[in-house]
mmCIF file with all atom_site columns, C-alpha atoms in Angstrom:
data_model
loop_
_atom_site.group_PDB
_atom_site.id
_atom_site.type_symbol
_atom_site.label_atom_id
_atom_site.label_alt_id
_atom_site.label_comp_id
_atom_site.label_asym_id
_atom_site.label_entity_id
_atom_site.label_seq_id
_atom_site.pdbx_PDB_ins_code
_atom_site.Cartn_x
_atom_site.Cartn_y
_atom_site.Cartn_z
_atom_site.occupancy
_atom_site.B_iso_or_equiv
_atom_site.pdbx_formal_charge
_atom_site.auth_seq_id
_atom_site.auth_comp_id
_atom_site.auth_asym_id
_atom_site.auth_atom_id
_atom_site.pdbx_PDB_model_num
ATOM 1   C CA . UNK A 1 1   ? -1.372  -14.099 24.719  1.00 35.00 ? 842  UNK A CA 1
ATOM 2   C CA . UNK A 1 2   ? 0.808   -15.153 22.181  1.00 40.00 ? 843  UNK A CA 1
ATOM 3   C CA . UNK A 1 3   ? 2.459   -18.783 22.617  1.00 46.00 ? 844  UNK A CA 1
ATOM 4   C CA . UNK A 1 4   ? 6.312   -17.359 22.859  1.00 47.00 ? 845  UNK A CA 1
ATOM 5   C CA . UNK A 1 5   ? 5.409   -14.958 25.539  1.00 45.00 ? 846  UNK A CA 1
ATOM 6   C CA . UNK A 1 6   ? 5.091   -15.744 29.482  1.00 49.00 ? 847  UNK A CA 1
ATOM 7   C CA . UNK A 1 7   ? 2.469   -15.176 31.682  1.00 53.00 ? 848  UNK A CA 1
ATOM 8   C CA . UNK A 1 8   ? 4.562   -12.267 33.216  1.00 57.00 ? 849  UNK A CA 1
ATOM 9   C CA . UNK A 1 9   ? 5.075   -9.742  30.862  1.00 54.00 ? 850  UNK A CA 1
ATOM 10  C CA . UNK A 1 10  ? 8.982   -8.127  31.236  1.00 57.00 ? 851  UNK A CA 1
ATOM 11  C CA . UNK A 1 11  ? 9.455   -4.170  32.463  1.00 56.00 ? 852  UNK A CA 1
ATOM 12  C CA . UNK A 1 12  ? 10.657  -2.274  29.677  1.00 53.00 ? 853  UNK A CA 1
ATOM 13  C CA . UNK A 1 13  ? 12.064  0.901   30.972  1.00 56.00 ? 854  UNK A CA 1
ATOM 14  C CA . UNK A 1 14  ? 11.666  3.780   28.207  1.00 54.00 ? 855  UNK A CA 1
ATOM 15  C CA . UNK A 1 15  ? 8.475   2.691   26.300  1.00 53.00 ? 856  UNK A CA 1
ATOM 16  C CA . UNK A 1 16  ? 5.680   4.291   28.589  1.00 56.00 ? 857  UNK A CA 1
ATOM 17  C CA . UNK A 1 17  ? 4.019   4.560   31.645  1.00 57.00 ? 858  UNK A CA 1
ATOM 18  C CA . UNK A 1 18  ? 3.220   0.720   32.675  1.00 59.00 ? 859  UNK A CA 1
ATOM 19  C CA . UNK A 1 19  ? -0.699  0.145   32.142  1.00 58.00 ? 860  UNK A CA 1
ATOM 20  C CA . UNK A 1 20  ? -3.434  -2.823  30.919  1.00 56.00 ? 861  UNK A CA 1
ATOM 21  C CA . UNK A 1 21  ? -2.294  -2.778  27.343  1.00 55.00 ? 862  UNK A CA 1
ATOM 22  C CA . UNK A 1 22  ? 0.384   -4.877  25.651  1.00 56.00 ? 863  UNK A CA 1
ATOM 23  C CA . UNK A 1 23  ? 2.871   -3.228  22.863  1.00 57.00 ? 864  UNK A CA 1
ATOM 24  C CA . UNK A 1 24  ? 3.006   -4.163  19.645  1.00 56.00 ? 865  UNK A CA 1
ATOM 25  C CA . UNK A 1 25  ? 6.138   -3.113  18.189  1.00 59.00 ? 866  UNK A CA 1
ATOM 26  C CA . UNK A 1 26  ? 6.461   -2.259  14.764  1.00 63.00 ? 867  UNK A CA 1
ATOM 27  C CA . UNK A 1 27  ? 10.095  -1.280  13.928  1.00 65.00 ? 868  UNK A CA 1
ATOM 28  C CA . UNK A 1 28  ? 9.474   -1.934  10.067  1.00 62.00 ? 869  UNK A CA 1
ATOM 29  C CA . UNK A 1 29  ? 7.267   1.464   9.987   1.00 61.00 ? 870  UNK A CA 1
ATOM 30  C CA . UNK A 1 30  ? 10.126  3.898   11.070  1.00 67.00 ? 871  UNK A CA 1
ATOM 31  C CA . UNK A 1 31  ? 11.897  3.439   7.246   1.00 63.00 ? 872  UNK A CA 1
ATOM 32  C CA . UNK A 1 32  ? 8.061   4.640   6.083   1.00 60.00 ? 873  UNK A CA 1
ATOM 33  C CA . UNK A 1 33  ? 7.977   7.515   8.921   1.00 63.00 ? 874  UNK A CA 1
ATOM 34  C CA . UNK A 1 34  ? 11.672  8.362   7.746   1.00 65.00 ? 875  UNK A CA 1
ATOM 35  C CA . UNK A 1 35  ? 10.997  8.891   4.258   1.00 64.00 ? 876  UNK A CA 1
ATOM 36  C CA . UNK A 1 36  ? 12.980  5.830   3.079   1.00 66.00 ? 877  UNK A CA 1
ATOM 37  C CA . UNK A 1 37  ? 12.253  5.560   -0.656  1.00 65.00 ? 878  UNK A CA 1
ATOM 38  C CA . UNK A 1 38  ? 11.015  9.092   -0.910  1.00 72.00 ? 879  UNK A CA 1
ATOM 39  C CA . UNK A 1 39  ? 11.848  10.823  -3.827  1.00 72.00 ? 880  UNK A CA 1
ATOM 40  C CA . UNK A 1 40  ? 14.728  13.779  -3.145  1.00 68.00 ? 881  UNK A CA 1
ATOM 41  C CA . UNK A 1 41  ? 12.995  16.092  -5.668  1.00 70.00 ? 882  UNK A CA 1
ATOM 42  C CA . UNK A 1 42  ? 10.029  16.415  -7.924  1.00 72.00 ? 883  UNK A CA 1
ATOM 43  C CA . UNK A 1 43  ? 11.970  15.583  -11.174 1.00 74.00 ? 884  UNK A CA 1
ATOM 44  C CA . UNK A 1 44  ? 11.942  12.305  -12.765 1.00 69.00 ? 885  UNK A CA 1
ATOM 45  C CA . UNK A 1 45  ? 15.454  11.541  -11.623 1.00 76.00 ? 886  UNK A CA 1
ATOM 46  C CA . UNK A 1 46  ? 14.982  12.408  -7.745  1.00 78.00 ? 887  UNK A CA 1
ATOM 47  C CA . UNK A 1 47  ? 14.987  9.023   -6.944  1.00 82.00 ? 888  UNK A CA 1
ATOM 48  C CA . UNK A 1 48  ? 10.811  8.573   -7.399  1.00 92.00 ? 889  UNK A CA 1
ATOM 49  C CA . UNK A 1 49  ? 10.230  5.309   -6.930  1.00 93.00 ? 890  UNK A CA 1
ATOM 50  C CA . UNK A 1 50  ? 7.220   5.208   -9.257  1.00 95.00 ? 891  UNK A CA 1
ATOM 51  C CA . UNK A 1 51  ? 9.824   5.828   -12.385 1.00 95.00 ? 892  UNK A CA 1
ATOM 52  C CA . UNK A 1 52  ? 12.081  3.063   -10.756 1.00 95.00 ? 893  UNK A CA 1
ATOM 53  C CA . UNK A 1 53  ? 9.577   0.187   -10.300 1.00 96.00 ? 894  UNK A CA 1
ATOM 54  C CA . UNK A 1 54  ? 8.962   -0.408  -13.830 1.00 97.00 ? 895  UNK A CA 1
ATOM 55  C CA . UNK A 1 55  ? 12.452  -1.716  -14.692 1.00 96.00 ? 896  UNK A CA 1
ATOM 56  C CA . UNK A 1 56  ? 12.278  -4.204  -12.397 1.00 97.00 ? 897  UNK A CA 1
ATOM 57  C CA . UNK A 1 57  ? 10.723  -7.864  -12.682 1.00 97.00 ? 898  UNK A CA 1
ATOM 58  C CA . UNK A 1 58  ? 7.521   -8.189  -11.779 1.00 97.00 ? 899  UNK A CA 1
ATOM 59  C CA . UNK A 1 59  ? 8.123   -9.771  -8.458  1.00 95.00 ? 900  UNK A CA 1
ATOM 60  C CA . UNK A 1 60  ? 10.968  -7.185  -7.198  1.00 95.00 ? 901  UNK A CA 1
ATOM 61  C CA . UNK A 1 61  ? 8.858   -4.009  -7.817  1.00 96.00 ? 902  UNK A CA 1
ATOM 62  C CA . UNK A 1 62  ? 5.611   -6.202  -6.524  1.00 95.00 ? 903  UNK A CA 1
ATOM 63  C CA . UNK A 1 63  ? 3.764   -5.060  -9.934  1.00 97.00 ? 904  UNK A CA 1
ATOM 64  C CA . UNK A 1 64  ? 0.110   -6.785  -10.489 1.00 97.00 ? 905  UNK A CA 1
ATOM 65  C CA . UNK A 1 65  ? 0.115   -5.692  -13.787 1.00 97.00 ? 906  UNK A CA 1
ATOM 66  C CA . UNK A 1 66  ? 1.311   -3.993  -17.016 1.00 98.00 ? 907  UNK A CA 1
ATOM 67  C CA . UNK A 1 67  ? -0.704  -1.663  -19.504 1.00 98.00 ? 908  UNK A CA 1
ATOM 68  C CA . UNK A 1 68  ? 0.658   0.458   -22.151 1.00 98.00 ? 909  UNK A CA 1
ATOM 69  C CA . UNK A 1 69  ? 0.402   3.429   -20.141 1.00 98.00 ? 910  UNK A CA 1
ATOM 70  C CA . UNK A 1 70  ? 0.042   2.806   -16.379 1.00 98.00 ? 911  UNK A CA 1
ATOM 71  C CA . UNK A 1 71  ? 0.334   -0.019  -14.030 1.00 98.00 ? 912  UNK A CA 1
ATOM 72  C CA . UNK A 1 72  ? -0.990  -1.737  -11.046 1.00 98.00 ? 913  UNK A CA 1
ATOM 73  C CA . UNK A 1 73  ? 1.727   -2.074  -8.230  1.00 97.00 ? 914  UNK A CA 1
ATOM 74  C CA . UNK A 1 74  ? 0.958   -3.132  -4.680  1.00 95.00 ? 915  UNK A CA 1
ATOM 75  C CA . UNK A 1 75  ? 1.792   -0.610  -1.504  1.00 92.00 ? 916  UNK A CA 1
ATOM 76  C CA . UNK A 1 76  ? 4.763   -1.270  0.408   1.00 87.00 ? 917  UNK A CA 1
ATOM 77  C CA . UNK A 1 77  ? 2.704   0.707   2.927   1.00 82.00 ? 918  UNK A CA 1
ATOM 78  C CA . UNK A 1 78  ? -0.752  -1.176  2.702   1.00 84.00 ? 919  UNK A CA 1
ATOM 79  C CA . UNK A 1 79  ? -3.835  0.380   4.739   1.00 82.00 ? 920  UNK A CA 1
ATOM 80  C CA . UNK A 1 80  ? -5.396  -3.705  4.276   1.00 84.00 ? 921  UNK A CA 1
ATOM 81  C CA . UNK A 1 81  ? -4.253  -6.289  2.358   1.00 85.00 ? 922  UNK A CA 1
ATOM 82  C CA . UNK A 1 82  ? -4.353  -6.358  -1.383  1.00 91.00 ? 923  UNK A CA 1
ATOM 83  C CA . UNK A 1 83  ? -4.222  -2.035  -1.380  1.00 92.00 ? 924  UNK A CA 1
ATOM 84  C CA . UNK A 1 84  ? -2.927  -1.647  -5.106  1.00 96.00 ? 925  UNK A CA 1
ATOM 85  C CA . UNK A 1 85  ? -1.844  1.478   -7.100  1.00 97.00 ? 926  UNK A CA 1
ATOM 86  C CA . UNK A 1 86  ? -1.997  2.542   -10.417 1.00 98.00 ? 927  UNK A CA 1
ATOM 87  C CA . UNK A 1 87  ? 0.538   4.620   -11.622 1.00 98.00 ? 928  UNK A CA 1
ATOM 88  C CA . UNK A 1 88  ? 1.038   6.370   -14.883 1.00 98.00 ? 929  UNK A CA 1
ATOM 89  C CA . UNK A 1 89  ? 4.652   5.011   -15.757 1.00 98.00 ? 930  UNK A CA 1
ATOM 90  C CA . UNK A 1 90  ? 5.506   9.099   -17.383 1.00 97.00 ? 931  UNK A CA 1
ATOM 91  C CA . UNK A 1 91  ? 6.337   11.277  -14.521 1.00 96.00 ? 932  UNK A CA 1
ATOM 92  C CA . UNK A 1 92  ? 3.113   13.384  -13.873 1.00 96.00 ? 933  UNK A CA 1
ATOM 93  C CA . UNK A 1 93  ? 1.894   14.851  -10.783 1.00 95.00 ? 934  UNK A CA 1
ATOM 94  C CA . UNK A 1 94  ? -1.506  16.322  -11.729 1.00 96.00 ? 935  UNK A CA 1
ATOM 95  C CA . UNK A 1 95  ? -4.218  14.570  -12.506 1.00 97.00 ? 936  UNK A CA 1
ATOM 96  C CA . UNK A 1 96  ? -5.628  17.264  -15.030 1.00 97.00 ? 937  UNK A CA 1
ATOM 97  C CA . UNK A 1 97  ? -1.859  16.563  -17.124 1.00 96.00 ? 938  UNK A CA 1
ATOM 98  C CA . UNK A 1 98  ? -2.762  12.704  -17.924 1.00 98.00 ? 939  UNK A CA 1
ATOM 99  C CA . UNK A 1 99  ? -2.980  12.253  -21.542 1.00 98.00 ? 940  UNK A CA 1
ATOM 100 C CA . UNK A 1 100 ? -6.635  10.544  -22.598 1.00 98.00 ? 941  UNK A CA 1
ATOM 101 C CA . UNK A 1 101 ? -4.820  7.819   -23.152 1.00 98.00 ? 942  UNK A CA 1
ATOM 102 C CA . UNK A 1 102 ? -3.145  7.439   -19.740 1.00 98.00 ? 943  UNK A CA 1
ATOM 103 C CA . UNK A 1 103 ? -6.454  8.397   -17.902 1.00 98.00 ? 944  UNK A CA 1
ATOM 104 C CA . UNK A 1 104 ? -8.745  5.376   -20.048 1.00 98.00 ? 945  UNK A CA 1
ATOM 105 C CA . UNK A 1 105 ? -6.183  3.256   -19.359 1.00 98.00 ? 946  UNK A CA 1
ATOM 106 C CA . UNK A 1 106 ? -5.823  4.190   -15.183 1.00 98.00 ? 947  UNK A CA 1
ATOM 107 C CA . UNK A 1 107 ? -9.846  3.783   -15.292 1.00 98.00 ? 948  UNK A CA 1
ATOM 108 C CA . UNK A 1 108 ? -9.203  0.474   -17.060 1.00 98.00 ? 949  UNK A CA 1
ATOM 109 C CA . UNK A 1 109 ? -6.954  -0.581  -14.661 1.00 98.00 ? 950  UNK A CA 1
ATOM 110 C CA . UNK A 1 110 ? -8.878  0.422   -12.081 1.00 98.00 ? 951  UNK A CA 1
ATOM 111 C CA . UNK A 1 111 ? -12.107 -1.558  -13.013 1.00 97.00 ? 952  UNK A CA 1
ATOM 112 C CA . UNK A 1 112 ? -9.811  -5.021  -13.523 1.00 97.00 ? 953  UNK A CA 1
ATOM 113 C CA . UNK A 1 113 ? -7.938  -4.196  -9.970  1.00 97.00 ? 954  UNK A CA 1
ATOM 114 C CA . UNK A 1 114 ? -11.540 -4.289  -8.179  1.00 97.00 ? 955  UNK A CA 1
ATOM 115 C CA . UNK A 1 115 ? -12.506 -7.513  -9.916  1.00 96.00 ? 956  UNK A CA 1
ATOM 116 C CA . UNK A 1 116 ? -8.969  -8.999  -9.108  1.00 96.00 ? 957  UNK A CA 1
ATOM 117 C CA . UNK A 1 117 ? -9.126  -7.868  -5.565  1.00 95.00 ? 958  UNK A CA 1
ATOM 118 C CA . UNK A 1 118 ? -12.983 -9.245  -5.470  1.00 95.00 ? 959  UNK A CA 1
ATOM 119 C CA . UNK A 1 119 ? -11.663 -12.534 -7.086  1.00 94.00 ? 960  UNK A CA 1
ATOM 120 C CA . UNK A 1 120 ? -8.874  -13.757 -5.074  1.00 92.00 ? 961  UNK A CA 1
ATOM 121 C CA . UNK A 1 121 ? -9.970  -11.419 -1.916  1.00 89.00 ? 962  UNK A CA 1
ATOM 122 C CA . UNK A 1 122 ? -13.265 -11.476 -1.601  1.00 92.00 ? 963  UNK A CA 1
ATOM 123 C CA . UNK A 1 123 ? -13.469 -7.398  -0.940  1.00 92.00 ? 964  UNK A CA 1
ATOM 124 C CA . UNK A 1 124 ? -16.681 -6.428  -0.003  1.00 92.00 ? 965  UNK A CA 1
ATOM 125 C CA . UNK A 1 125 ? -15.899 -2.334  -0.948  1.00 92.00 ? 966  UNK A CA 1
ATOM 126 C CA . UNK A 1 126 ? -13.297 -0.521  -1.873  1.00 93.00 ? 967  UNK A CA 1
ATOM 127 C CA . UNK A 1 127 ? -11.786 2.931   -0.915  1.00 92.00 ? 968  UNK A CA 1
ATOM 128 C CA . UNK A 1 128 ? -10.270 4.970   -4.207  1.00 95.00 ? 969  UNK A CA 1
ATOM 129 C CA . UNK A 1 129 ? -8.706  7.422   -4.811  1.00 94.00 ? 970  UNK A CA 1
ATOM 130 C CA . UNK A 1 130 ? -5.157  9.887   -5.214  1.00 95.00 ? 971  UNK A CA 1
ATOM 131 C CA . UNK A 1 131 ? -4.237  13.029  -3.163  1.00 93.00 ? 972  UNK A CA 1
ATOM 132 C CA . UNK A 1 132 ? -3.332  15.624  -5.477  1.00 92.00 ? 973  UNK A CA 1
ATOM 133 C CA . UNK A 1 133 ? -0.665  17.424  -3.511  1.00 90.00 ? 974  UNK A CA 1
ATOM 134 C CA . UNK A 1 134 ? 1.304   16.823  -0.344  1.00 87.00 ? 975  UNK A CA 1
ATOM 135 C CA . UNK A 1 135 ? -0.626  19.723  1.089   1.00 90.00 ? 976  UNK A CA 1
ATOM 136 C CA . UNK A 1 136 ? -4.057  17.204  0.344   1.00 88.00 ? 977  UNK A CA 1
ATOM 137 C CA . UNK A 1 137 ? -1.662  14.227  1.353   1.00 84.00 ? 978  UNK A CA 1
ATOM 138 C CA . UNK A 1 138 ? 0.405   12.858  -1.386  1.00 86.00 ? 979  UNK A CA 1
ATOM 139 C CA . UNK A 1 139 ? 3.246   10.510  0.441   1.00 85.00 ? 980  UNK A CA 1
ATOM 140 C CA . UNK A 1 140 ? 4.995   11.133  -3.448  1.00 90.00 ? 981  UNK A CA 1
ATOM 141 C CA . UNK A 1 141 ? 3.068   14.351  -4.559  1.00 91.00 ? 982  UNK A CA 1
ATOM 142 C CA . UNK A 1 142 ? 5.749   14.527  -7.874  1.00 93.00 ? 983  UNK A CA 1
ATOM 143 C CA . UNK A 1 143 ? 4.163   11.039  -9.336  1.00 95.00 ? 984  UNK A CA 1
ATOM 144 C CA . UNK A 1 144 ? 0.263   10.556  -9.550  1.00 96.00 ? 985  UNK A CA 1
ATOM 145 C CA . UNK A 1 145 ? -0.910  7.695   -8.182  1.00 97.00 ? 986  UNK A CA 1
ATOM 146 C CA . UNK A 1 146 ? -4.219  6.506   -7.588  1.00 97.00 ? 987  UNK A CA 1
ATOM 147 C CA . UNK A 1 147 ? -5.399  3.977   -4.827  1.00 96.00 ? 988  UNK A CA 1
ATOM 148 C CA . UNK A 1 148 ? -7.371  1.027   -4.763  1.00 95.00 ? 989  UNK A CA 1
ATOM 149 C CA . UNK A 1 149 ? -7.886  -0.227  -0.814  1.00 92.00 ? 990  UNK A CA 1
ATOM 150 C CA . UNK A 1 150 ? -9.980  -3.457  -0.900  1.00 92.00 ? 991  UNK A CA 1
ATOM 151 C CA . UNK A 1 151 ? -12.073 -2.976  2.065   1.00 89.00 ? 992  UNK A CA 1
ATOM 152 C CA . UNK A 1 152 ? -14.125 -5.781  4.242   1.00 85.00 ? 993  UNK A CA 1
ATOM 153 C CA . UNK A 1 153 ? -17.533 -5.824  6.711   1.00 80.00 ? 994  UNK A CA 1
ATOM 154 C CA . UNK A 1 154 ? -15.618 -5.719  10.140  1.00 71.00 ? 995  UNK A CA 1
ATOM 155 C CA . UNK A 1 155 ? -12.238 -4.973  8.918   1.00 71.00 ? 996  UNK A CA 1
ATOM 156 C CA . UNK A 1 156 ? -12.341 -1.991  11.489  1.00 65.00 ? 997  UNK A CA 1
ATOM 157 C CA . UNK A 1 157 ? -11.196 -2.537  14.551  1.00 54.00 ? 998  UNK A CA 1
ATOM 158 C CA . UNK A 1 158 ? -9.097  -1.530  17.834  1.00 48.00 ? 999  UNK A CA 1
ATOM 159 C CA . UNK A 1 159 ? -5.840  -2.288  16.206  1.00 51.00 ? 1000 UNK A CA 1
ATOM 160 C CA . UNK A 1 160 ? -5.275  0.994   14.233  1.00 54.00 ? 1001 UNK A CA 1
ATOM 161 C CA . UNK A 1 161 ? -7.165  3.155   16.704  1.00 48.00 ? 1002 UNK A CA 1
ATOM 162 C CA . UNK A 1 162 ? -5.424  1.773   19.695  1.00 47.00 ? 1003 UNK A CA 1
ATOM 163 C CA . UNK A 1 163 ? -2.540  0.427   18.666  1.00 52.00 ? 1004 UNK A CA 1
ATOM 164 C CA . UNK A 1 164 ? -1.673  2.388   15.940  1.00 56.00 ? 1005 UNK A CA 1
ATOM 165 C CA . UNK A 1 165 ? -1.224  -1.120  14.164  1.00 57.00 ? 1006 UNK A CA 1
ATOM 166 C CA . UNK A 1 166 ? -2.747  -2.397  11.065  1.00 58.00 ? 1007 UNK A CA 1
ATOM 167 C CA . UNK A 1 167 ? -2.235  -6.487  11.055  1.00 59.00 ? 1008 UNK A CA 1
ATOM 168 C CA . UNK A 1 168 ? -1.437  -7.279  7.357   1.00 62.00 ? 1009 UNK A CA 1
ATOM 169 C CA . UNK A 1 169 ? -2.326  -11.565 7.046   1.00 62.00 ? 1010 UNK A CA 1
ATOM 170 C CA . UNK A 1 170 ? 0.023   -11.857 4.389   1.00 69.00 ? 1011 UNK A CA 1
ATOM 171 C CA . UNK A 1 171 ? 3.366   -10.942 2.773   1.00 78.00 ? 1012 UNK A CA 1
ATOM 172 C CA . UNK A 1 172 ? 3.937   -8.511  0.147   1.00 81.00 ? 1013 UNK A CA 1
ATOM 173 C CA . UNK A 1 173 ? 4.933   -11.651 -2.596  1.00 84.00 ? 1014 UNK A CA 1
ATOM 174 C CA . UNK A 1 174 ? 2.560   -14.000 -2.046  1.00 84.00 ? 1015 UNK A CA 1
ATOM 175 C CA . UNK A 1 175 ? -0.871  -10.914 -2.458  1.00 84.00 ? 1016 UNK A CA 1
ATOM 176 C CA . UNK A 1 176 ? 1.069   -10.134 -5.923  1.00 89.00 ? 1017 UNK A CA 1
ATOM 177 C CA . UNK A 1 177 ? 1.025   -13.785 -6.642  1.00 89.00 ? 1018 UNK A CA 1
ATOM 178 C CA . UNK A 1 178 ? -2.546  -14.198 -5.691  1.00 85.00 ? 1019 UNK A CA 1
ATOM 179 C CA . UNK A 1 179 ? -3.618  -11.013 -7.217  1.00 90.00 ? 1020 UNK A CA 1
ATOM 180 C CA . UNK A 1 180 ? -1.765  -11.450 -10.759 1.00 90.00 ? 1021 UNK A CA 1
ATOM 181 C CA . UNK A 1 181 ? -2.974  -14.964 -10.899 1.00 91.00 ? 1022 UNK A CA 1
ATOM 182 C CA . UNK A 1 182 ? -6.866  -13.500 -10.517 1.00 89.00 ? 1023 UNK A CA 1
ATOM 183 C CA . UNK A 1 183 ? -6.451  -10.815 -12.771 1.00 90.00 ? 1024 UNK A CA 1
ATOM 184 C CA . UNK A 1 184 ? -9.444  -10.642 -15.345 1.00 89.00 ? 1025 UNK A CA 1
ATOM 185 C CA . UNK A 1 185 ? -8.146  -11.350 -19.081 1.00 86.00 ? 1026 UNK A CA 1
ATOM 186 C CA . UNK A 1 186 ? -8.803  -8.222  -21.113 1.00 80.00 ? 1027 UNK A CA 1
#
């Protein structure tokens, strides 16, 4: 039980039928569920936040790091802690459309995002990949994106399953920080 709480926990009329299991609220989610951020369009200038995050400092758009032709960006949405993507910065939604260039350099990035994550993380595995289509489950189908979800023995549990929860051990700022500051030299 978590120090601020009483023994007793308080009826809340409206949130379910009353059984064993405690809530866990997690307002922050709806903007996500919502579409907050979601581009209006597939063009460029529907408000895609992949074209947007570029222009700002590296702490504001949460960006790991800079290549020539994509970058590494931490999810506002994280599955675990430390889940980076890299994103071409042109506005590209097929994976077959990346210039060579773009796609040696998303490999590239790729490779120094696992040793980062391994560095400052100590990430046992890793889930990546990109959905090619909102049909295959693209969140932001108009701008390619790939994933990089540093994954840990036992980092499964109830939480998600039950609780529809995932418990994130640090903010947003300080895994940039931490994952910038272990980023292999090229």
């Amino acid at each position: 039980m978590l120090h601020c709480m009483t023994s007793e926990p308080e009826q809340q009329w409206g949130v379910g039928t009353q059984d064993a299991f405690q809530r866990l609220w997690t307002p922050h989610r709806m903007a996500y569920i919502q579409g907050e951020n979601k581009p209006t369009g597939p063009g460029a200038d529907d408000g895609c936040p992949f074209c947007s995050i570029p222009a700002k400092s590296d702490e504001d758009g949460l960006v790991v790091r800079r290549g020539e032709q994509v970058y590494a960006v931490l999810n506002l949405y994280p599955y675990n802690g430390g889940h980076l993507m890299v994103v071409p910065y042109r506005h590209v939604a097929d994976y077959t459309d990346l210039t060579d260039a773009e796609t040696g350099e998303l490999a590239a990035l790729t490779k120094q995002a696992m040793t980062a994550l391994r560095t400052a993380s100590g990430a046992h595995g890793f889930n990546i990949g990109m959905n090619q289509g909102s049909v295959a489950g693209a969140g932001i189908a108009a701008h390619l994106h790939q994933h990089i979800v540093p994954r840990w023995g036992g980092d499964t549990n109830f939480m998600p399953v039950v609780g529809h929860t995932r418990v994130l051990p640090q903010l947003l700022a300080d895994t940039r920080k931490m994952l910038a500051e272990a980023w292999p030299a090229v």
